[in-house]
Amino acid sequence: MDSWSKMMEWKQLADKYMNQSFFPGFDDKKQSTGPHVNLYESDNELVCVVSLPGLKNIDDVEVYVYKNAVKLIGNTNFHVSGMSVRQDEIFQGRFEREIDLPYSVRENPIEAYYRKGLLYIRLYRLLTDERKKKKVEIKYEDD
């Protein structure tokens, strides 16, 4: 769990305990210091979808995968020429974000691609020694 998620969890507990907002006026819309992430799961596969609007160069983002986490480091910048910002809700700027995964993943294959403002990272479950033992059937062969 990244630091921001821990803080948000703490805030929710404080809000519940006090029966009111612990940080009045806190803007939950910009709750992350990095891009928003969705994580999708099937039996042996994870797909991490990262919102990165305005990314002009794919080299502006680095993805690191290790054991049961994905780390994103990068920079996104976009603006409308000749205008000042009136409302700022879409994250932009330098970020470093770590996403905890529900289980360890394999080193290979890992697929990542960027399309229509979204970065997709496809990961596969690492099978560990904790899995059930499978009995192997022995067939008898005559000479």
PDB file of N, CA and C in Angstrom, residues 33-120:
ATOM      1  N   THR A  33      -1.195  11.728  -5.480  1.00  0.00           N
ATOM      2  CA  THR A  33      -0.064  12.514  -5.943  1.00  0.00           C
ATOM      3  C   THR A  33       0.461  11.931  -7.240  1.00  0.00           C
ATOM      4  N   GLY A  34      -0.351  11.220  -7.913  1.00  0.00           N
ATOM      5  CA  GLY A  34       0.023  10.619  -9.180  1.00  0.00           C
ATOM      6  C   GLY A  34      -1.222  10.246  -9.945  1.00  0.00           C
ATOM      7  N   PRO A  35      -1.038   9.581 -11.056  1.00  0.00           N
ATOM      8  CA  PRO A  35      -2.194   9.221 -11.885  1.00  0.00           C
ATOM      9  C   PRO A  35      -3.106   8.212 -11.194  1.00  0.00           C
ATOM     10  N   HIS A  36      -4.375   8.239 -11.585  1.00  0.00           N
ATOM     11  CA  HIS A  36      -5.329   7.270 -11.059  1.00  0.00           C
ATOM     12  C   HIS A  36      -5.081   5.908 -11.699  1.00  0.00           C
ATOM     13  N   VAL A  37      -5.360   4.853 -10.927  1.00  0.00           N
ATOM     14  CA  VAL A  37      -5.068   3.491 -11.362  1.00  0.00           C
ATOM     15  C   VAL A  37      -6.274   2.601 -11.099  1.00  0.00           C
ATOM     16  N   ASN A  38      -6.610   1.772 -12.071  1.00  0.00           N
ATOM     17  CA  ASN A  38      -7.577   0.686 -11.888  1.00  0.00           C
ATOM     18  C   ASN A  38      -6.811  -0.616 -12.010  1.00  0.00           C
ATOM     19  N   LEU A  39      -7.184  -1.596 -11.207  1.00  0.00           N
ATOM     20  CA  LEU A  39      -6.541  -2.904 -11.243  1.00  0.00           C
ATOM     21  C   LEU A  39      -7.624  -3.949 -11.478  1.00  0.00           C
ATOM     22  N   TYR A  40      -7.451  -4.736 -12.538  1.00  0.00           N
ATOM     23  CA  TYR A  40      -8.412  -5.775 -12.893  1.00  0.00           C
ATOM     24  C   TYR A  40      -7.742  -7.134 -12.727  1.00  0.00           C
ATOM     25  N   GLU A  41      -8.534  -8.129 -12.303  1.00  0.00           N
ATOM     26  CA  GLU A  41      -7.958  -9.427 -11.969  1.00  0.00           C
ATOM     27  C   GLU A  41      -8.813 -10.563 -12.523  1.00  0.00           C
ATOM     28  N   SER A  42      -8.133 -11.590 -13.009  1.00  0.00           N
ATOM     29  CA  SER A  42      -8.782 -12.863 -13.314  1.00  0.00           C
ATOM     30  C   SER A  42      -8.011 -13.917 -12.537  1.00  0.00           C
ATOM     31  N   ASP A  43      -8.225 -15.189 -12.812  1.00  0.00           N
ATOM     32  CA  ASP A  43      -7.570 -16.241 -12.033  1.00  0.00           C
ATOM     33  C   ASP A  43      -6.056 -16.089 -11.971  1.00  0.00           C
ATOM     34  N   ASN A  44      -5.409 -15.911 -13.101  1.00  0.00           N
ATOM     35  CA  ASN A  44      -3.949 -15.878 -13.148  1.00  0.00           C
ATOM     36  C   ASN A  44      -3.383 -14.630 -13.799  1.00  0.00           C
ATOM     37  N   GLU A  45      -4.203 -13.600 -13.946  1.00  0.00           N
ATOM     38  CA  GLU A  45      -3.770 -12.435 -14.700  1.00  0.00           C
ATOM     39  C   GLU A  45      -4.232 -11.147 -14.022  1.00  0.00           C
ATOM     40  N   LEU A  46      -3.388 -10.122 -14.099  1.00  0.00           N
ATOM     41  CA  LEU A  46      -3.728  -8.786 -13.617  1.00  0.00           C
ATOM     42  C   LEU A  46      -3.545  -7.797 -14.762  1.00  0.00           C
ATOM     43  N   VAL A  47      -4.436  -6.837 -14.850  1.00  0.00           N
ATOM     44  CA  VAL A  47      -4.256  -5.737 -15.791  1.00  0.00           C
ATOM     45  C   VAL A  47      -4.355  -4.460 -14.977  1.00  0.00           C
ATOM     46  N   CYS A  48      -3.285  -3.681 -15.031  1.00  0.00           N
ATOM     47  CA  CYS A  48      -3.193  -2.409 -14.336  1.00  0.00           C
ATOM     48  C   CYS A  48      -3.415  -1.327 -15.400  1.00  0.00           C
ATOM     49  N   VAL A  49      -4.429  -0.490 -15.212  1.00  0.00           N
ATOM     50  CA  VAL A  49      -4.742   0.568 -16.167  1.00  0.00           C
ATOM     51  C   VAL A  49      -4.475   1.908 -15.477  1.00  0.00           C
ATOM     52  N   VAL A  50      -3.576   2.688 -16.068  1.00  0.00           N
ATOM     53  CA  VAL A  50      -3.120   3.944 -15.476  1.00  0.00           C
ATOM     54  C   VAL A  50      -3.581   5.101 -16.360  1.00  0.00           C
ATOM     55  N   SER A  51      -4.237   6.086 -15.755  1.00  0.00           N
ATOM     56  CA  SER A  51      -4.699   7.263 -16.488  1.00  0.00           C
ATOM     57  C   SER A  51      -3.542   8.245 -16.644  1.00  0.00           C
ATOM     58  N   LEU A  52      -3.102   8.441 -17.897  1.00  0.00           N
ATOM     59  CA  LEU A  52      -1.994   9.349 -18.201  1.00  0.00           C
ATOM     60  C   LEU A  52      -2.354  10.228 -19.396  1.00  0.00           C
ATOM     61  N   PRO A  53      -3.304  11.149 -19.226  1.00  0.00           N
ATOM     62  CA  PRO A  53      -3.675  11.997 -20.361  1.00  0.00           C
ATOM     63  C   PRO A  53      -2.551  12.940 -20.731  1.00  0.00           C
ATOM     64  N   GLY A  54      -2.451  13.223 -22.007  1.00  0.00           N
ATOM     65  CA  GLY A  54      -1.484  14.206 -22.480  1.00  0.00           C
ATOM     66  C   GLY A  54      -0.059  13.724 -22.571  1.00  0.00           C
ATOM     67  N   LEU A  55       0.169  12.442 -22.461  1.00  0.00           N
ATOM     68  CA  LEU A  55       1.529  11.908 -22.547  1.00  0.00           C
ATOM     69  C   LEU A  55       1.989  11.986 -24.004  1.00  0.00           C
ATOM     70  N   LYS A  56       2.998  12.795 -24.259  1.00  0.00           N
ATOM     71  CA  LYS A  56       3.480  12.974 -25.625  1.00  0.00           C
ATOM     72  C   LYS A  56       4.623  12.038 -25.970  1.00  0.00           C
ATOM     73  N   ASN A  57       5.393  11.626 -24.960  1.00  0.00           N
ATOM     74  CA  ASN A  57       6.539  10.758 -25.178  1.00  0.00           C
ATOM     75  C   ASN A  57       6.482   9.610 -24.174  1.00  0.00           C
ATOM     76  N   ILE A  58       6.394   8.400 -24.652  1.00  0.00           N
ATOM     77  CA  ILE A  58       6.278   7.230 -23.787  1.00  0.00           C
ATOM     78  C   ILE A  58       7.502   7.090 -22.879  1.00  0.00           C
ATOM     79  N   ASP A  59       8.628   7.675 -23.284  1.00  0.00           N
ATOM     80  CA  ASP A  59       9.833   7.629 -22.450  1.00  0.00           C
ATOM     81  C   ASP A  59       9.724   8.521 -21.213  1.00  0.00           C
ATOM     82  N   ASP A  60       8.654   9.315 -21.111  1.00  0.00           N
ATOM     83  CA  ASP A  60       8.435  10.148 -19.928  1.00  0.00           C
ATOM     84  C   ASP A  60       7.906   9.343 -18.746  1.00  0.00           C
ATOM     85  N   VAL A  61       7.623   8.059 -18.967  1.00  0.00           N
ATOM     86  CA  VAL A  61       7.115   7.193 -17.904  1.00  0.00           C
ATOM     87  C   VAL A  61       7.967   5.934 -17.834  1.00  0.00           C
ATOM     88  N   GLU A  62       8.332   5.558 -16.609  1.00  0.00           N
ATOM     89  CA  GLU A  62       9.061   4.317 -16.376  1.00  0.00           C
ATOM     90  C   GLU A  62       8.188   3.405 -15.530  1.00  0.00           C
ATOM     91  N   VAL A  63       8.189   2.117 -15.868  1.00  0.00           N
ATOM     92  CA  VAL A  63       7.412   1.121 -15.133  1.00  0.00           C
ATOM     93  C   VAL A  63       8.376   0.067 -14.613  1.00  0.00           C
ATOM     94  N   TYR A  64       8.306  -0.180 -13.322  1.00  0.00           N
ATOM     95  CA  TYR A  64       9.115  -1.218 -12.698  1.00  0.00           C
ATOM     96  C   TYR A  64       8.178  -2.212 -12.032  1.00  0.00           C
ATOM     97  N   VAL A  65       8.416  -3.497 -12.274  1.00  0.00           N
ATOM     98  CA  VAL A  65       7.603  -4.544 -11.666  1.00  0.00           C
ATOM     99  C   VAL A  65       8.522  -5.417 -10.829  1.00  0.00           C
ATOM    100  N   TYR A  66       8.141  -5.633  -9.577  1.00  0.00           N
ATOM    101  CA  TYR A  66       8.913  -6.510  -8.720  1.00  0.00           C
ATOM    102  C   TYR A  66       7.989  -7.201  -7.734  1.00  0.00           C
ATOM    103  N   LYS A  67       8.169  -8.483  -7.647  1.00  0.00           N
ATOM    104  CA  LYS A  67       7.416  -9.343  -6.741  1.00  0.00           C
ATOM    105  C   LYS A  67       5.917  -9.040  -6.778  1.00  0.00           C
ATOM    106  N   ASN A  68       5.412  -8.269  -5.814  1.00  0.00           N
ATOM    107  CA  ASN A  68       3.971  -7.998  -5.781  1.00  0.00           C
ATOM    108  C   ASN A  68       3.665  -6.499  -5.799  1.00  0.00           C
ATOM    109  N   ALA A  69       4.425  -5.755  -6.615  1.00  0.00           N
ATOM    110  CA  ALA A  69       4.179  -4.317  -6.729  1.00  0.00           C
ATOM    111  C   ALA A  69       4.606  -3.807  -8.109  1.00  0.00           C
ATOM    112  N   VAL A  70       3.967  -2.722  -8.509  1.00  0.00           N
ATOM    113  CA  VAL A  70       4.326  -2.004  -9.729  1.00  0.00           C
ATOM    114  C   VAL A  70       4.668  -0.584  -9.296  1.00  0.00           C
ATOM    115  N   LYS A  71       5.795  -0.084  -9.763  1.00  0.00           N
ATOM    116  CA  LYS A  71       6.190   1.290  -9.449  1.00  0.00           C
ATOM    117  C   LYS A  71       6.212   2.094 -10.740  1.00  0.00           C
ATOM    118  N   LEU A  72       5.563   3.248 -10.706  1.00  0.00           N
ATOM    119  CA  LEU A  72       5.498   4.155 -11.850  1.00  0.00           C
ATOM    120  C   LEU A  72       6.243   5.433 -11.490  1.00  0.00           C
ATOM    121  N   ILE A  73       7.109   5.866 -12.373  1.00  0.00           N
ATOM    122  CA  ILE A  73       7.821   7.126 -12.205  1.00  0.00           C
ATOM    123  C   ILE A  73       7.681   7.870 -13.528  1.00  0.00           C
ATOM    124  N   GLY A  74       7.292   9.131 -13.464  1.00  0.00           N
ATOM    125  CA  GLY A  74       7.149   9.838 -14.726  1.00  0.00           C
ATOM    126  C   GLY A  74       6.772  11.285 -14.575  1.00  0.00           C
ATOM    127  N   ASN A  75       6.370  11.838 -15.697  1.00  0.00           N
ATOM    128  CA  ASN A  75       6.032  13.242 -15.770  1.00  0.00           C
ATOM    129  C   ASN A  75       4.987  13.438 -16.867  1.00  0.00           C
ATOM    130  N   THR A  76       3.909  14.096 -16.537  1.00  0.00           N
ATOM    131  CA  THR A  76       2.913  14.456 -17.545  1.00  0.00           C
ATOM    132  C   THR A  76       2.677  15.960 -17.468  1.00  0.00           C
ATOM    133  N   ASN A  77       2.629  16.590 -18.612  1.00  0.00           N
ATOM    134  CA  ASN A  77       2.380  18.026 -18.681  1.00  0.00           C
ATOM    135  C   ASN A  77       1.526  18.328 -19.900  1.00  0.00           C
ATOM    136  N   PHE A  78       0.518  19.119 -19.703  1.00  0.00           N
ATOM    137  CA  PHE A  78      -0.294  19.599 -20.811  1.00  0.00           C
ATOM    138  C   PHE A  78      -0.915  20.917 -20.375  1.00  0.00           C
ATOM    139  N   HIS A  79      -1.195  21.734 -21.304  1.00  0.00           N
ATOM    140  CA  HIS A  79      -1.822  23.019 -21.005  1.00  0.00           C
ATOM    141  C   HIS A  79      -2.498  23.548 -22.259  1.00  0.00           C
ATOM    142  N   VAL A  80      -3.350  24.514 -22.063  1.00  0.00           N
ATOM    143  CA  VAL A  80      -4.010  25.184 -23.171  1.00  0.00           C
ATOM    144  C   VAL A  80      -3.282  26.507 -23.368  1.00  0.00           C
ATOM    145  N   SER A  81      -2.722  26.688 -24.537  1.00  0.00           N
ATOM    146  CA  SER A  81      -1.905  27.881 -24.820  1.00  0.00           C
ATOM    147  C   SER A  81      -2.700  29.166 -24.678  1.00  0.00           C
ATOM    148  N   GLY A  82      -2.057  30.155 -24.067  1.00  0.00           N
ATOM    149  CA  GLY A  82      -2.643  31.480 -23.962  1.00  0.00           C
ATOM    150  C   GLY A  82      -3.716  31.618 -22.903  1.00  0.00           C
ATOM    151  N   MET A  83      -3.890  30.624 -22.040  1.00  0.00           N
ATOM    152  CA  MET A  83      -4.931  30.688 -21.020  1.00  0.00           C
ATOM    153  C   MET A  83      -4.357  30.292 -19.665  1.00  0.00           C
ATOM    154  N   SER A  84      -4.972  30.783 -18.622  1.00  0.00           N
ATOM    155  CA  SER A  84      -4.577  30.387 -17.270  1.00  0.00           C
ATOM    156  C   SER A  84      -5.566  29.342 -16.751  1.00  0.00           C
ATOM    157  N   VAL A  85      -5.137  28.594 -15.780  1.00  0.00           N
ATOM    158  CA  VAL A  85      -5.966  27.521 -15.219  1.00  0.00           C
ATOM    159  C   VAL A  85      -7.014  28.128 -14.291  1.00  0.00           C
ATOM    160  N   ARG A  86      -8.254  27.759 -14.492  1.00  0.00           N
ATOM    161  CA  ARG A  86      -9.364  28.216 -13.648  1.00  0.00           C
ATOM    162  C   ARG A  86      -9.761  27.113 -12.664  1.00  0.00           C
ATOM    163  N   GLN A  87      -9.735  25.873 -13.133  1.00  0.00           N
ATOM    164  CA  GLN A  87     -10.036  24.706 -12.296  1.00  0.00           C
ATOM    165  C   GLN A  87      -9.043  23.626 -12.681  1.00  0.00           C
ATOM    166  N   ASP A  88      -8.418  22.993 -11.696  1.00  0.00           N
ATOM    167  CA  ASP A  88      -7.336  22.048 -11.953  1.00  0.00           C
ATOM    168  C   ASP A  88      -7.610  20.738 -11.234  1.00  0.00           C
ATOM    169  N   GLU A  89      -8.187  19.756 -11.930  1.00  0.00           N
ATOM    170  CA  GLU A  89      -8.498  18.465 -11.331  1.00  0.00           C
ATOM    171  C   GLU A  89      -7.736  17.316 -11.972  1.00  0.00           C
ATOM    172  N   ILE A  90      -7.268  17.483 -13.203  1.00  0.00           N
ATOM    173  CA  ILE A  90      -6.549  16.417 -13.895  1.00  0.00           C
ATOM    174  C   ILE A  90      -5.097  16.480 -13.468  1.00  0.00           C
ATOM    175  N   PHE A  91      -4.591  15.376 -12.929  1.00  0.00           N
ATOM    176  CA  PHE A  91      -3.224  15.366 -12.436  1.00  0.00           C
ATOM    177  C   PHE A  91      -2.237  15.611 -13.563  1.00  0.00           C
ATOM    178  N   GLN A  92      -1.251  16.454 -13.289  1.00  0.00           N
ATOM    179  CA  GLN A  92      -0.130  16.644 -14.198  1.00  0.00           C
ATOM    180  C   GLN A  92       1.089  17.017 -13.370  1.00  0.00           C
ATOM    181  N   GLY A  93       2.247  16.728 -13.920  1.00  0.00           N
ATOM    182  CA  GLY A  93       3.496  17.009 -13.228  1.00  0.00           C
ATOM    183  C   GLY A  93       4.265  15.723 -12.959  1.00  0.00           C
ATOM    184  N   ARG A  94       5.321  15.833 -12.172  1.00  0.00           N
ATOM    185  CA  ARG A  94       6.163  14.691 -11.832  1.00  0.00           C
ATOM    186  C   ARG A  94       5.438  13.823 -10.817  1.00  0.00           C
ATOM    187  N   PHE A  95       5.550  12.508 -10.987  1.00  0.00           N
ATOM    188  CA  PHE A  95       4.919  11.590 -10.043  1.00  0.00           C
ATOM    189  C   PHE A  95       5.792  10.365  -9.816  1.00  0.00           C
ATOM    190  N   GLU A  96       5.542   9.759  -8.687  1.00  0.00           N
ATOM    191  CA  GLU A  96       6.130   8.471  -8.331  1.00  0.00           C
ATOM    192  C   GLU A  96       5.047   7.743  -7.567  1.00  0.00           C
ATOM    193  N   ARG A  97       4.609   6.615  -8.087  1.00  0.00           N
ATOM    194  CA  ARG A  97       3.456   5.917  -7.519  1.00  0.00           C
ATOM    195  C   ARG A  97       3.748   4.433  -7.451  1.00  0.00           C
ATOM    196  N   GLU A  98       3.439   3.824  -6.314  1.00  0.00           N
ATOM    197  CA  GLU A  98       3.609   2.377  -6.156  1.00  0.00           C
ATOM    198  C   GLU A  98       2.243   1.746  -5.954  1.00  0.00           C
ATOM    199  N   ILE A  99       1.974   0.693  -6.709  1.00  0.00           N
ATOM    200  CA  ILE A  99       0.699  -0.014  -6.631  1.00  0.00           C
ATOM    201  C   ILE A  99       0.967  -1.402  -6.078  1.00  0.00           C
ATOM    202  N   ASP A 100       0.348  -1.711  -4.947  1.00  0.00           N
ATOM    203  CA  ASP A 100       0.467  -3.050  -4.376  1.00  0.00           C
ATOM    204  C   ASP A 100      -0.429  -3.998  -5.160  1.00  0.00           C
ATOM    205  N   LEU A 101       0.111  -5.169  -5.456  1.00  0.00           N
ATOM    206  CA  LEU A 101      -0.630  -6.189  -6.186  1.00  0.00           C
ATOM    207  C   LEU A 101      -1.131  -7.247  -5.210  1.00  0.00           C
ATOM    208  N   PRO A 102      -2.224  -7.929  -5.545  1.00  0.00           N
ATOM    209  CA  PRO A 102      -2.786  -8.918  -4.614  1.00  0.00           C
ATOM    210  C   PRO A 102      -1.944 -10.191  -4.490  1.00  0.00           C
ATOM    211  N   TYR A 103      -1.004 -10.389  -5.401  1.00  0.00           N
ATOM    212  CA  TYR A 103      -0.119 -11.550  -5.349  1.00  0.00           C
ATOM    213  C   TYR A 103       1.131 -11.261  -6.168  1.00  0.00           C
ATOM    214  N   SER A 104       2.149 -12.093  -5.980  1.00  0.00           N
ATOM    215  CA  SER A 104       3.393 -11.941  -6.734  1.00  0.00           C
ATOM    216  C   SER A 104       3.163 -12.263  -8.195  1.00  0.00           C
ATOM    217  N   VAL A 105       3.913 -11.576  -9.059  1.00  0.00           N
ATOM    218  CA  VAL A 105       3.755 -11.779 -10.501  1.00  0.00           C
ATOM    219  C   VAL A 105       5.066 -12.255 -11.120  1.00  0.00           C
ATOM    220  N   ARG A 106       4.937 -12.869 -12.288  1.00  0.00           N
ATOM    221  CA  ARG A 106       6.102 -13.380 -13.018  1.00  0.00           C
ATOM    222  C   ARG A 106       6.861 -12.234 -13.670  1.00  0.00           C
ATOM    223  N   GLU A 107       8.157 -12.485 -13.893  1.00  0.00           N
ATOM    224  CA  GLU A 107       8.969 -11.503 -14.607  1.00  0.00           C
ATOM    225  C   GLU A 107       8.660 -11.508 -16.100  1.00  0.00           C
ATOM    226  N   ASN A 108       8.311 -12.653 -16.627  1.00  0.00           N
ATOM    227  CA  ASN A 108       7.997 -12.783 -18.052  1.00  0.00           C
ATOM    228  C   ASN A 108       6.758 -13.645 -18.214  1.00  0.00           C
ATOM    229  N   PRO A 109       5.871 -13.310 -19.076  1.00  0.00           N
ATOM    230  CA  PRO A 109       5.838 -12.093 -19.888  1.00  0.00           C
ATOM    231  C   PRO A 109       5.194 -10.948 -19.110  1.00  0.00           C
ATOM    232  N   ILE A 110       5.609  -9.747 -19.417  1.00  0.00           N
ATOM    233  CA  ILE A 110       4.959  -8.523 -18.958  1.00  0.00           C
ATOM    234  C   ILE A 110       4.741  -7.678 -20.209  1.00  0.00           C
ATOM    235  N   GLU A 111       3.513  -7.257 -20.421  1.00  0.00           N
ATOM    236  CA  GLU A 111       3.188  -6.460 -21.593  1.00  0.00           C
ATOM    237  C   GLU A 111       2.702  -5.091 -21.137  1.00  0.00           C
ATOM    238  N   ALA A 112       3.161  -4.034 -21.798  1.00  0.00           N
ATOM    239  CA  ALA A 112       2.696  -2.688 -21.486  1.00  0.00           C
ATOM    240  C   ALA A 112       2.492  -1.926 -22.789  1.00  0.00           C
ATOM    241  N   TYR A 113       1.374  -1.231 -22.882  1.00  0.00           N
ATOM    242  CA  TYR A 113       1.125  -0.404 -24.065  1.00  0.00           C
ATOM    243  C   TYR A 113       0.280   0.806 -23.665  1.00  0.00           C
ATOM    244  N   TYR A 114       0.413   1.876 -24.439  1.00  0.00           N
ATOM    245  CA  TYR A 114      -0.279   3.136 -24.186  1.00  0.00           C
ATOM    246  C   TYR A 114      -1.256   3.394 -25.324  1.00  0.00           C
ATOM    247  N   ARG A 115      -2.525   3.664 -24.955  1.00  0.00           N
ATOM    248  CA  ARG A 115      -3.541   3.915 -25.979  1.00  0.00           C
ATOM    249  C   ARG A 115      -4.604   4.855 -25.426  1.00  0.00           C
ATOM    250  N   LYS A 116      -4.878   5.904 -26.151  1.00  0.00           N
ATOM    251  CA  LYS A 116      -5.949   6.856 -25.834  1.00  0.00           C
ATOM    252  C   LYS A 116      -5.874   7.381 -24.402  1.00  0.00           C
ATOM    253  N   GLY A 117      -4.670   7.744 -23.963  1.00  0.00           N
ATOM    254  CA  GLY A 117      -4.510   8.340 -22.642  1.00  0.00           C
ATOM    255  C   GLY A 117      -4.403   7.358 -21.492  1.00  0.00           C
ATOM    256  N   LEU A 118      -4.406   6.063 -21.803  1.00  0.00           N
ATOM    257  CA  LEU A 118      -4.312   5.037 -20.763  1.00  0.00           C
ATOM    258  C   LEU A 118      -3.111   4.132 -21.000  1.00  0.00           C
ATOM    259  N   LEU A 119      -2.396   3.843 -19.923  1.00  0.00           N
ATOM    260  CA  LEU A 119      -1.287   2.899 -19.956  1.00  0.00           C
ATOM    261  C   LEU A 119      -1.796   1.576 -19.408  1.00  0.00           C
ATOM    262  N   TYR A 120      -1.674   0.509 -20.196  1.00  0.00           N
ATOM    263  CA  TYR A 120      -2.115  -0.826 -19.801  1.00  0.00           C
ATOM    264  C   TYR A 120      -0.873  -1.667 -19.487  1.00  0.00           C
TER     265      TYR A 120
END
